[in-house]
mmCIF file of C-alpha atoms in Angstrom:
data_model
loop_
_atom_site.group_PDB
_atom_site.id
_atom_site.type_symbol
_atom_site.label_atom_id
_atom_site.label_comp_id
_atom_site.label_asym_id
_atom_site.label_seq_id
_atom_site.Cartn_x
_atom_site.Cartn_y
_atom_site.Cartn_z
ATOM 1 C CA MET A 3 -5.652 31.640 13.691
ATOM 2 C CA VAL A 4 -5.204 27.883 13.313
ATOM 3 C CA ARG A 5 -6.682 25.770 16.084
ATOM 4 C CA ILE A 6 -5.641 22.129 16.594
ATOM 5 C CA GLU A 7 -8.162 19.627 17.933
ATOM 6 C CA LYS A 8 -7.265 16.137 19.108
ATOM 7 C CA ILE A 9 -9.603 13.415 17.835
ATOM 8 C CA MET A 10 -11.224 11.899 20.918
ATOM 9 C CA ASP A 11 -14.522 10.318 19.857
ATOM 10 C CA LYS A 12 -16.469 8.785 16.967
ATOM 11 C CA ARG A 13 -17.849 12.131 15.877
ATOM 12 C CA GLY A 14 -14.367 13.567 15.620
ATOM 13 C CA LEU A 15 -13.107 10.503 13.770
ATOM 14 C CA LYS A 16 -15.946 10.790 11.278
ATOM 15 C CA ALA A 17 -14.949 14.389 10.541
ATOM 16 C CA PHE A 18 -11.283 13.356 10.275
ATOM 17 C CA ILE A 19 -12.138 10.678 7.693
ATOM 18 C CA ALA A 20 -14.482 12.965 5.748
ATOM 19 C CA PHE A 21 -12.127 15.948 5.415
ATOM 20 C CA PRO A 22 -10.348 14.884 2.190
ATOM 21 C CA SER A 23 -13.666 14.701 0.317
ATOM 22 C CA SER A 24 -13.988 18.478 0.582
ATOM 23 C CA LEU A 25 -10.303 19.157 -0.008
ATOM 24 C CA TYR A 26 -10.204 17.135 -3.254
ATOM 25 C CA ARG A 27 -13.671 18.050 -4.488
ATOM 26 C CA ASP A 28 -12.331 19.657 -7.677
ATOM 27 C CA ASP A 29 -9.594 17.074 -8.358
ATOM 28 C CA PRO A 30 -10.726 14.853 -11.274
ATOM 29 C CA ASN A 31 -8.310 12.111 -10.179
ATOM 30 C CA TRP A 32 -9.511 11.883 -6.592
ATOM 31 C CA ILE A 33 -11.349 8.684 -5.637
ATOM 32 C CA GLU A 34 -13.253 8.805 -2.372
ATOM 33 C CA PRO A 35 -12.269 5.851 -0.167
ATOM 34 C CA LEU A 36 -15.096 3.794 1.260
ATOM 35 C CA TYR A 37 -16.024 5.340 4.602
ATOM 36 C CA LEU A 38 -16.661 1.917 6.142
ATOM 37 C CA GLU A 39 -13.178 0.715 5.144
ATOM 38 C CA ARG A 40 -11.505 3.855 6.525
ATOM 39 C CA ALA A 41 -13.440 3.619 9.788
ATOM 40 C CA GLU A 42 -12.417 -0.020 10.257
ATOM 41 C CA HIS A 43 -8.828 0.842 9.356
ATOM 42 C CA LEU A 44 -8.791 3.353 12.226
ATOM 43 C CA SER A 45 -10.387 0.990 14.725
ATOM 44 C CA HIS A 46 -9.510 -2.092 16.758
ATOM 45 C CA LYS A 47 -10.638 -4.154 13.748
ATOM 46 C CA ASN A 48 -7.318 -3.252 12.127
ATOM 47 C CA PRO A 49 -4.954 -5.955 13.492
ATOM 48 C CA GLY A 50 -2.054 -3.538 13.173
ATOM 49 C CA THR A 51 -3.410 -1.667 16.189
ATOM 50 C CA LYS A 52 -2.220 -4.605 18.315
ATOM 51 C CA HIS A 53 1.283 -3.170 17.976
ATOM 52 C CA ILE A 54 0.557 0.417 16.903
ATOM 53 C CA GLU A 55 -0.512 3.244 19.218
ATOM 54 C CA TRP A 56 -1.761 6.274 17.325
ATOM 55 C CA GLN A 57 -3.403 9.655 17.741
ATOM 56 C CA ALA A 58 -5.112 11.915 15.215
ATOM 57 C CA TRP A 59 -5.712 15.670 15.014
ATOM 58 C CA VAL A 60 -7.517 18.117 12.763
ATOM 59 C CA ALA A 61 -6.634 21.752 12.159
ATOM 60 C CA LYS A 62 -9.442 24.310 12.095
ATOM 61 C CA LYS A 63 -9.878 27.901 11.035
ATOM 62 C CA GLY A 64 -13.057 29.045 12.682
ATOM 63 C CA ASP A 65 -15.388 26.065 12.511
ATOM 64 C CA LYS A 66 -13.928 24.733 9.267
ATOM 65 C CA ILE A 67 -11.477 21.817 9.141
ATOM 66 C CA VAL A 68 -8.462 22.760 7.035
ATOM 67 C CA GLY A 69 -6.060 19.882 7.736
ATOM 68 C CA ARG A 70 -5.445 16.557 9.453
ATOM 69 C CA ILE A 71 -2.566 14.332 10.605
ATOM 70 C CA THR A 72 -1.815 11.223 12.658
ATOM 71 C CA ALA A 73 1.155 10.207 14.780
ATOM 72 C CA GLN A 74 2.037 6.586 15.552
ATOM 73 C CA ILE A 75 4.306 4.480 17.722
ATOM 74 C CA ASP A 76 4.877 0.973 16.343
ATOM 75 C CA THR A 77 6.337 -1.442 18.901
ATOM 76 C CA LEU A 78 7.454 -3.876 16.182
ATOM 77 C CA HIS A 79 9.355 -1.063 14.484
ATOM 78 C CA ARG A 80 10.961 -0.131 17.800
ATOM 79 C CA GLU A 81 12.099 -3.705 18.367
ATOM 80 C CA LEU A 82 14.059 -3.513 15.113
ATOM 81 C CA TYR A 83 15.193 0.122 14.987
ATOM 82 C CA GLY A 84 15.275 1.396 18.556
ATOM 83 C CA GLU A 85 12.983 2.708 21.260
ATOM 84 C CA ASP A 86 13.195 6.282 19.968
ATOM 85 C CA THR A 87 11.333 5.819 16.650
ATOM 86 C CA GLY A 88 7.938 7.223 15.711
ATOM 87 C CA HIS A 89 5.884 8.007 12.625
ATOM 88 C CA PHE A 90 3.415 10.447 11.124
ATOM 89 C CA GLY A 91 0.715 9.811 8.546
ATOM 90 C CA MET A 92 -2.536 10.686 6.802
ATOM 91 C CA ILE A 93 -1.413 14.263 6.213
ATOM 92 C CA ASP A 94 -3.897 16.357 4.242
ATOM 93 C CA ALA A 95 -4.208 20.129 4.382
ATOM 94 C CA ILE A 96 -4.987 23.293 2.496
ATOM 95 C CA ASP A 97 -2.054 25.157 0.936
ATOM 96 C CA ASP A 98 -1.108 27.071 4.074
ATOM 97 C CA GLN A 99 2.222 26.724 5.865
ATOM 98 C CA GLU A 100 0.662 27.834 9.145
ATOM 99 C CA VAL A 101 -1.641 24.808 8.949
ATOM 100 C CA PHE A 102 1.197 22.388 8.172
ATOM 101 C CA SER A 103 3.277 23.829 11.012
ATOM 102 C CA ALA A 104 0.459 23.502 13.532
ATOM 103 C CA LEU A 105 -0.342 19.940 12.530
ATOM 104 C CA PHE A 106 3.262 18.756 12.691
ATOM 105 C CA ALA A 107 3.836 20.574 15.980
ATOM 106 C CA ALA A 108 0.956 18.611 17.536
ATOM 107 C CA ALA A 109 2.140 15.295 16.082
ATOM 108 C CA GLU A 110 5.768 15.838 17.108
ATOM 109 C CA GLU A 111 4.871 16.926 20.638
ATOM 110 C CA TRP A 112 2.860 13.724 21.103
ATOM 111 C CA LEU A 113 5.647 11.592 19.627
ATOM 112 C CA GLN A 114 8.229 13.208 21.879
ATOM 113 C CA SER A 115 6.044 12.435 24.880
ATOM 114 C CA LYS A 116 6.344 8.772 23.836
ATOM 115 C CA GLY A 117 10.132 8.946 23.664
ATOM 116 C CA ALA A 118 10.406 9.384 19.885
ATOM 117 C CA ARG A 119 13.369 11.238 18.429
ATOM 118 C CA LYS A 120 13.524 9.722 14.926
ATOM 119 C CA ILE A 121 10.390 10.368 12.879
ATOM 120 C CA THR A 122 9.516 8.758 9.537
ATOM 121 C CA GLY A 123 6.413 8.830 7.359
ATOM 122 C CA PRO A 124 3.824 9.214 6.076
ATOM 123 C CA PHE A 125 2.318 5.822 6.909
ATOM 124 C CA SER A 126 -1.342 4.911 7.343
ATOM 125 C CA LEU A 127 -0.651 3.426 9.895
ATOM 126 C CA ASN A 128 2.622 1.580 9.143
ATOM 127 C CA ILE A 129 4.814 0.658 6.189
ATOM 128 C CA ASN A 130 2.740 -2.447 5.408
ATOM 129 C CA GLN A 131 -0.325 -0.282 4.815
ATOM 130 C CA GLU A 132 -0.618 2.877 2.692
ATOM 131 C CA SER A 133 2.824 4.469 2.552
ATOM 132 C CA GLY A 134 4.488 7.516 1.091
ATOM 133 C CA LEU A 135 3.618 11.036 -0.015
ATOM 134 C CA LEU A 136 2.795 11.381 -3.710
ATOM 135 C CA VAL A 137 5.409 13.667 -5.295
ATOM 136 C CA ASP A 138 5.013 12.755 -8.986
ATOM 137 C CA GLY A 139 2.061 11.325 -10.898
ATOM 138 C CA PHE A 140 -0.829 13.575 -9.914
ATOM 139 C CA ASP A 141 -2.471 13.302 -13.345
ATOM 140 C CA THR A 142 -3.876 9.782 -12.879
ATOM 141 C CA PRO A 143 -6.138 8.279 -10.198
ATOM 142 C CA PRO A 144 -4.600 6.181 -7.416
ATOM 143 C CA SER A 145 -4.909 2.413 -7.659
ATOM 144 C CA ALA A 146 -6.470 0.359 -4.877
ATOM 145 C CA LEU A 147 -4.899 0.968 -1.456
ATOM 146 C CA MET A 148 -2.538 3.650 -2.753
ATOM 147 C CA THR A 149 -2.541 7.286 -1.680
ATOM 148 C CA HIS A 150 -3.273 10.472 -3.604
ATOM 149 C CA GLY A 151 -2.123 13.979 -2.723
ATOM 150 C CA LYS A 152 -1.693 17.617 -3.660
ATOM 151 C CA PRO A 153 1.418 18.932 -5.461
ATOM 152 C CA TYR A 154 2.136 21.389 -2.637
ATOM 153 C CA TYR A 155 2.258 18.720 0.080
ATOM 154 C CA ALA A 156 5.968 18.019 -0.408
ATOM 155 C CA ALA A 157 6.900 21.647 0.235
ATOM 156 C CA GLY A 158 4.582 21.707 3.243
ATOM 157 C CA VAL A 159 6.317 18.696 4.782
ATOM 158 C CA GLU A 160 9.851 19.733 3.873
ATOM 159 C CA GLN A 161 9.429 23.187 5.420
ATOM 160 C CA GLN A 162 8.865 21.397 8.730
ATOM 161 C CA GLY A 163 12.418 20.074 8.561
ATOM 162 C CA TYR A 164 11.729 16.671 6.970
ATOM 163 C CA THR A 165 14.107 15.295 4.359
ATOM 164 C CA GLN A 166 13.896 12.440 1.864
ATOM 165 C CA GLY A 167 14.348 9.006 3.392
ATOM 166 C CA ILE A 168 13.618 6.920 0.298
ATOM 167 C CA ASP A 169 11.249 6.983 -2.677
ATOM 168 C CA LEU A 170 8.721 4.331 -3.649
ATOM 169 C CA LEU A 171 7.793 3.790 -7.297
ATOM 170 C CA ALA A 172 4.610 2.558 -8.909
ATOM 171 C CA TYR A 173 4.994 0.927 -12.337
ATOM 172 C CA TRP A 174 2.271 0.848 -14.980
ATOM 173 C CA MET A 175 2.089 -1.983 -17.457
ATOM 174 C CA GLN A 176 -0.228 -2.263 -20.435
ATOM 175 C CA LEU A 177 -0.652 -6.014 -20.844
ATOM 176 C CA ALA A 178 -0.626 -5.630 -24.628
ATOM 177 C CA SER A 179 2.897 -4.220 -24.276
ATOM 178 C CA LEU A 180 4.120 -6.910 -21.887
ATOM 179 C CA HIS A 181 6.880 -8.901 -23.553
ATOM 180 C CA PHE A 182 9.705 -11.176 -22.489
ATOM 181 C CA PRO A 183 12.914 -10.590 -24.487
ATOM 182 C CA PRO A 184 14.536 -13.758 -25.910
ATOM 183 C CA VAL A 185 17.297 -13.813 -23.293
ATOM 184 C CA LEU A 186 14.679 -13.793 -20.507
ATOM 185 C CA ILE A 187 12.581 -16.445 -22.245
ATOM 186 C CA LYS A 188 15.635 -18.683 -22.342
ATOM 187 C CA LEU A 189 16.250 -18.185 -18.614
ATOM 188 C CA MET A 190 12.584 -18.856 -17.861
ATOM 189 C CA GLU A 191 12.614 -22.092 -19.851
ATOM 190 C CA GLN A 192 15.703 -23.278 -18.003
ATOM 191 C CA ALA A 193 14.136 -22.409 -14.651
ATOM 192 C CA ARG A 194 10.978 -24.429 -15.385
ATOM 193 C CA LYS A 195 13.073 -27.579 -14.852
ATOM 194 C CA LYS A 196 13.420 -26.609 -11.178
ATOM 195 C CA VAL A 197 10.563 -24.212 -10.464
ATOM 196 C CA THR A 198 6.893 -25.130 -10.252
ATOM 197 C CA ILE A 199 4.264 -22.398 -10.404
ATOM 198 C CA ARG A 200 0.942 -23.236 -8.750
ATOM 199 C CA ARG A 201 -2.207 -21.463 -7.681
ATOM 200 C CA LEU A 202 -2.983 -20.834 -4.055
ATOM 201 C CA ASN A 203 -4.940 -23.796 -2.640
ATOM 202 C CA ARG A 204 -8.203 -22.348 -1.352
ATOM 203 C CA LYS A 205 -8.995 -25.559 0.558
ATOM 204 C CA HIS A 206 -6.059 -24.714 2.821
ATOM 205 C CA PHE A 207 -6.434 -20.962 2.623
ATOM 206 C CA SER A 208 -5.307 -20.082 6.155
ATOM 207 C CA GLU A 209 -2.185 -22.218 5.917
ATOM 208 C CA GLU A 210 -1.382 -20.826 2.479
ATOM 209 C CA MET A 211 -1.653 -17.239 3.741
ATOM 210 C CA GLN A 212 0.878 -17.959 6.456
ATOM 211 C CA ILE A 213 3.224 -19.405 3.822
ATOM 212 C CA LEU A 214 2.936 -16.116 1.925
ATOM 213 C CA ARG A 215 3.619 -14.204 5.148
ATOM 214 C CA GLN A 216 6.787 -16.189 5.788
ATOM 215 C CA ILE A 217 8.033 -15.589 2.239
ATOM 216 C CA PHE A 218 7.232 -11.870 2.442
ATOM 217 C CA ASN A 219 8.936 -11.392 5.794
ATOM 218 C CA SER A 220 11.989 -13.299 4.549
ATOM 219 C CA GLY A 221 12.232 -11.416 1.276
ATOM 220 C CA TRP A 222 11.663 -7.915 2.631
ATOM 221 C CA GLN A 223 13.584 -8.116 5.909
ATOM 222 C CA ASN A 224 16.582 -6.089 4.714
ATOM 223 C CA ASN A 225 14.551 -3.334 3.040
ATOM 224 C CA TRP A 226 14.295 0.244 4.283
ATOM 225 C CA GLY A 227 11.912 0.531 7.228
ATOM 226 C CA PHE A 228 10.839 -3.124 7.120
ATOM 227 C CA VAL A 229 8.343 -4.232 9.754
ATOM 228 C CA PRO A 230 7.219 -7.890 9.682
ATOM 229 C CA PHE A 231 3.604 -8.831 9.107
ATOM 230 C CA THR A 232 2.135 -10.615 12.127
ATOM 231 C CA GLU A 233 0.133 -13.822 11.770
ATOM 232 C CA LEU A 234 -3.050 -11.937 12.666
ATOM 233 C CA GLU A 235 -2.403 -9.200 10.108
ATOM 234 C CA PHE A 236 -1.890 -11.663 7.285
ATOM 235 C CA ALA A 237 -4.850 -13.792 8.355
ATOM 236 C CA THR A 238 -7.076 -10.690 8.336
ATOM 237 C CA MET A 239 -5.715 -9.671 4.952
ATOM 238 C CA GLY A 240 -6.453 -13.189 3.750
ATOM 239 C CA GLU A 241 -10.118 -12.864 4.690
ATOM 240 C CA GLN A 242 -10.297 -9.719 2.567
ATOM 241 C CA LEU A 243 -8.431 -11.292 -0.342
ATOM 242 C CA LYS A 244 -10.712 -14.323 -0.213
ATOM 243 C CA LEU A 245 -13.657 -12.061 -1.073
ATOM 244 C CA LEU A 246 -11.937 -9.907 -3.685
ATOM 245 C CA VAL A 247 -9.304 -12.031 -5.427
ATOM 246 C CA PRO A 248 -10.091 -15.045 -7.660
ATOM 247 C CA ASP A 249 -8.141 -18.267 -7.121
ATOM 248 C CA ASP A 250 -6.026 -17.718 -10.209
ATOM 249 C CA MET A 251 -4.717 -14.316 -9.109
ATOM 250 C CA ILE A 252 -2.496 -15.680 -6.328
ATOM 251 C CA TYR A 253 0.441 -17.817 -7.443
ATOM 252 C CA ILE A 254 3.234 -19.535 -5.536
ATOM 253 C CA ALA A 255 6.624 -20.605 -6.929
ATOM 254 C CA GLU A 256 8.083 -23.798 -5.472
ATOM 255 C CA ILE A 257 11.455 -25.510 -5.700
ATOM 256 C CA ASP A 258 11.439 -29.169 -4.658
ATOM 257 C CA SER A 259 7.927 -28.612 -3.263
ATOM 258 C CA VAL A 260 9.163 -25.788 -0.990
ATOM 259 C CA PRO A 261 7.387 -22.414 -1.466
ATOM 260 C CA CYS A 262 9.990 -19.811 -2.384
ATOM 261 C CA ALA A 263 8.139 -16.893 -3.980
ATOM 262 C CA PHE A 264 4.613 -15.602 -4.565
ATOM 263 C CA ILE A 265 2.562 -12.922 -6.297
ATOM 264 C CA VAL A 266 -0.906 -11.494 -5.624
ATOM 265 C CA GLY A 267 -3.066 -9.727 -8.199
ATOM 266 C CA LEU A 268 -5.879 -7.485 -6.992
ATOM 267 C CA PRO A 269 -8.707 -6.204 -9.199
ATOM 268 C CA ASN A 270 -8.553 -2.427 -8.990
ATOM 269 C CA ILE A 271 -11.286 -1.713 -6.459
ATOM 270 C CA ASN A 272 -10.828 2.024 -6.986
ATOM 271 C CA GLU A 273 -12.097 1.609 -10.536
ATOM 272 C CA ALA A 274 -15.249 -0.001 -9.162
ATOM 273 C CA ILE A 275 -15.945 2.590 -6.419
ATOM 274 C CA ALA A 276 -15.018 5.750 -8.313
ATOM 275 C CA ASP A 277 -18.604 7.071 -8.424
ATOM 276 C CA LEU A 278 -19.837 5.794 -5.034
ATOM 277 C CA ASP A 279 -18.602 8.857 -3.085
ATOM 278 C CA GLY A 280 -17.383 6.573 -0.328
ATOM 279 C CA ARG A 281 -20.844 5.153 0.402
ATOM 280 C CA LEU A 282 -21.947 1.534 0.248
ATOM 281 C CA LEU A 283 -25.548 2.249 1.250
ATOM 282 C CA PRO A 284 -28.163 1.993 0.014
ATOM 283 C CA PHE A 285 -27.023 0.554 -3.337
ATOM 284 C CA GLY A 286 -23.238 0.843 -3.246
ATOM 285 C CA TRP A 287 -22.759 -2.782 -2.135
ATOM 286 C CA ALA A 288 -24.727 -4.085 -5.100
ATOM 287 C CA LYS A 289 -22.881 -1.855 -7.564
ATOM 288 C CA LEU A 290 -19.491 -2.832 -6.161
ATOM 289 C CA LEU A 291 -20.177 -6.575 -6.244
ATOM 290 C CA TRP A 292 -21.671 -6.426 -9.737
ATOM 291 C CA ARG A 293 -18.713 -4.461 -11.070
ATOM 292 C CA LEU A 294 -16.160 -6.797 -9.494
ATOM 293 C CA LYS A 295 -17.887 -10.146 -10.027
ATOM 294 C CA VAL A 296 -19.980 -9.683 -13.177
ATOM 295 C CA ARG A 297 -18.897 -6.787 -15.346
ATOM 296 C CA GLY A 298 -15.316 -6.917 -14.180
ATOM 297 C CA VAL A 299 -12.747 -4.128 -14.058
ATOM 298 C CA ARG A 300 -10.182 -3.268 -16.692
ATOM 299 C CA THR A 301 -7.253 -2.542 -14.403
ATOM 300 C CA ALA A 302 -5.566 -4.332 -11.528
ATOM 301 C CA ARG A 303 -2.749 -3.914 -9.048
ATOM 302 C CA VAL A 304 -0.024 -6.231 -7.764
ATOM 303 C CA PRO A 305 0.147 -5.180 -4.093
ATOM 304 C CA LEU A 306 2.161 -8.124 -2.785
ATOM 305 C CA MET A 307 5.115 -10.011 -4.167
ATOM 306 C CA GLY A 308 8.020 -11.682 -2.457
ATOM 307 C CA VAL A 309 11.027 -13.930 -3.033
ATOM 308 C CA ARG A 310 12.778 -15.644 -0.128
ATOM 309 C CA GLN A 311 15.975 -13.924 0.925
ATOM 310 C CA GLU A 312 18.225 -16.849 -0.010
ATOM 311 C CA TYR A 313 17.179 -16.612 -3.683
ATOM 312 C CA GLN A 314 17.312 -12.845 -4.158
ATOM 313 C CA PHE A 315 20.952 -12.727 -5.224
ATOM 314 C CA SER A 316 20.839 -15.904 -7.269
ATOM 315 C CA ARG A 317 19.813 -16.344 -10.877
ATOM 316 C CA LEU A 318 16.653 -18.171 -9.823
ATOM 317 C CA GLY A 319 15.286 -15.262 -7.766
ATOM 318 C CA PRO A 320 14.492 -12.810 -10.571
ATOM 319 C CA VAL A 321 13.483 -15.635 -12.912
ATOM 320 C CA MET A 322 10.900 -16.859 -10.379
ATOM 321 C CA ALA A 323 9.521 -13.316 -10.366
ATOM 322 C CA LEU A 324 9.232 -13.432 -14.160
ATOM 323 C CA LEU A 325 7.445 -16.790 -14.091
ATOM 324 C CA LEU A 326 4.958 -15.467 -11.541
ATOM 325 C CA ILE A 327 4.286 -12.351 -13.624
ATOM 326 C CA GLU A 328 3.750 -14.559 -16.669
ATOM 327 C CA ALA A 329 1.192 -16.700 -14.805
ATOM 328 C CA LEU A 330 -0.667 -13.641 -13.559
ATOM 329 C CA ARG A 331 -0.694 -12.101 -17.035
ATOM 330 C CA ASP A 332 -2.690 -15.048 -18.363
ATOM 331 C CA SER A 333 -5.201 -14.734 -15.507
ATOM 332 C CA PHE A 334 -5.628 -11.033 -16.211
ATOM 333 C CA ALA A 335 -6.091 -11.675 -19.923
ATOM 334 C CA LYS A 336 -8.963 -14.102 -19.230
ATOM 335 C CA ARG A 337 -10.788 -11.298 -17.432
ATOM 336 C CA ASN A 338 -10.094 -8.624 -20.054
ATOM 337 C CA ILE A 339 -7.887 -6.685 -17.650
ATOM 338 C CA ALA A 340 -5.865 -4.406 -19.880
ATOM 339 C CA ALA A 341 -3.376 -2.789 -17.508
ATOM 340 C CA VAL A 342 -1.818 -3.402 -14.113
ATOM 341 C CA GLU A 343 0.015 -1.320 -11.533
ATOM 342 C CA MET A 344 3.007 -2.958 -9.866
ATOM 343 C CA SER A 345 3.451 -1.161 -6.563
ATOM 344 C CA TRP A 346 5.213 -0.237 -4.648
ATOM 345 C CA ILE A 347 8.882 -0.806 -5.535
ATOM 346 C CA LEU A 348 11.707 0.751 -3.530
ATOM 347 C CA GLU A 349 13.707 3.089 -5.747
ATOM 348 C CA SER A 350 16.835 1.312 -4.492
ATOM 349 C CA ASN A 351 15.569 -2.093 -5.680
ATOM 350 C CA ALA A 352 17.539 -2.034 -8.914
ATOM 351 C CA GLY A 353 16.989 -5.731 -9.620
ATOM 352 C CA MET A 354 13.200 -5.634 -9.644
ATOM 353 C CA ARG A 355 13.105 -2.282 -11.429
ATOM 354 C CA THR A 356 15.318 -3.679 -14.197
ATOM 355 C CA ILE A 357 13.072 -6.719 -14.585
ATOM 356 C CA LEU A 358 9.912 -4.617 -14.836
ATOM 357 C CA GLU A 359 11.388 -2.162 -17.309
ATOM 358 C CA ARG A 360 12.762 -4.941 -19.535
ATOM 359 C CA ILE A 361 9.306 -6.508 -19.893
ATOM 360 C CA GLY A 362 7.556 -3.234 -20.736
ATOM 361 C CA ALA A 363 6.530 -1.577 -17.452
ATOM 362 C CA ILE A 364 7.135 2.139 -16.913
ATOM 363 C CA PRO A 365 7.434 4.085 -13.636
ATOM 364 C CA TYR A 366 4.520 6.521 -13.534
ATOM 365 C CA LYS A 367 4.082 7.531 -9.876
ATOM 366 C CA ARG A 368 6.589 8.383 -7.171
ATOM 367 C CA TYR A 369 5.913 8.407 -3.441
ATOM 368 C CA ARG A 370 8.330 9.816 -0.866
ATOM 369 C CA LEU A 371 9.030 8.657 2.658
ATOM 370 C CA TYR A 372 10.451 11.389 4.866
ATOM 371 C CA GLU A 373 12.543 11.381 8.008
ATOM 372 C CA LYS A 374 13.467 13.871 10.712
ATOM 373 C CA GLN A 375 15.540 13.895 13.875
ATOM 374 C CA LEU A 376 13.787 15.702 16.708
#
């Protein structure tokens, strides 16, 4: 028998967060997230909870946890897509359809009680955080702030009546293989007459972060499932980036002194925490800081990139993206970073996919977002 328990207190939340560590114990590509980061993510310290209401459950057989799931209502999403939307997320379970069925039944019942009839996911907790179910690329570890999964998860979700909404792609780029074909170099040289690439100004960090937010919200507004970043969300993200990202890993493209595009490079924190088992105490903090600040990591991720909507269908839009990638490449090279993940990219974003593939990046992971009508 499968028993479902609603998470109601800190003890339950701790067990919810800890469950994947036992499930993935024998997976060589699993990287245990930092418990402190996961706990804060699922607390009022996550600014997304200002507009997201969520509930979590675990599935048990006897006294043993065998699965988990969340359900969410995002008021910002409802403002854009209707009052009948809802989401699921953080699905992990043993290979047992009875467990999947029980977990989704609990999540869907709760969502229906909130008026939801259109369900999408998985999100942790919305599309601007960890998104998608890994369906291809299980043979490599996840990069920072990306999800991992089991190959049987897709079947477990689909047997609950969920179908593909859209796929997200992660691209892998060896910097030694990064090249700009002559035709792109010519376009980039022409664009330099109009486009200025500059670093983020740390003296005006808060203002700069809001500029990035405005560009992101403009550039992504017509994408599948888009939900805008709030000022508080981007400000909180900025405080985290300030600690983790050097000045020369955030670049802004300007035309006539007006910010029009940006890119953010993030040292791959997962590389630095791989052997910490999710713990920062007693010595995890010191190891993490030393690996990030002194020894350095050899991989990175581009988690954020945006071009204002008005430039996306012009020649300047994709060329600004190329100029930003070029600037970030040089910053990576100074730190002996050998490879970078560009993620995530909507499968339908043919323009950006073409750019990445022409300069040497290859798609190596695929994440699926599902949908269901209740």
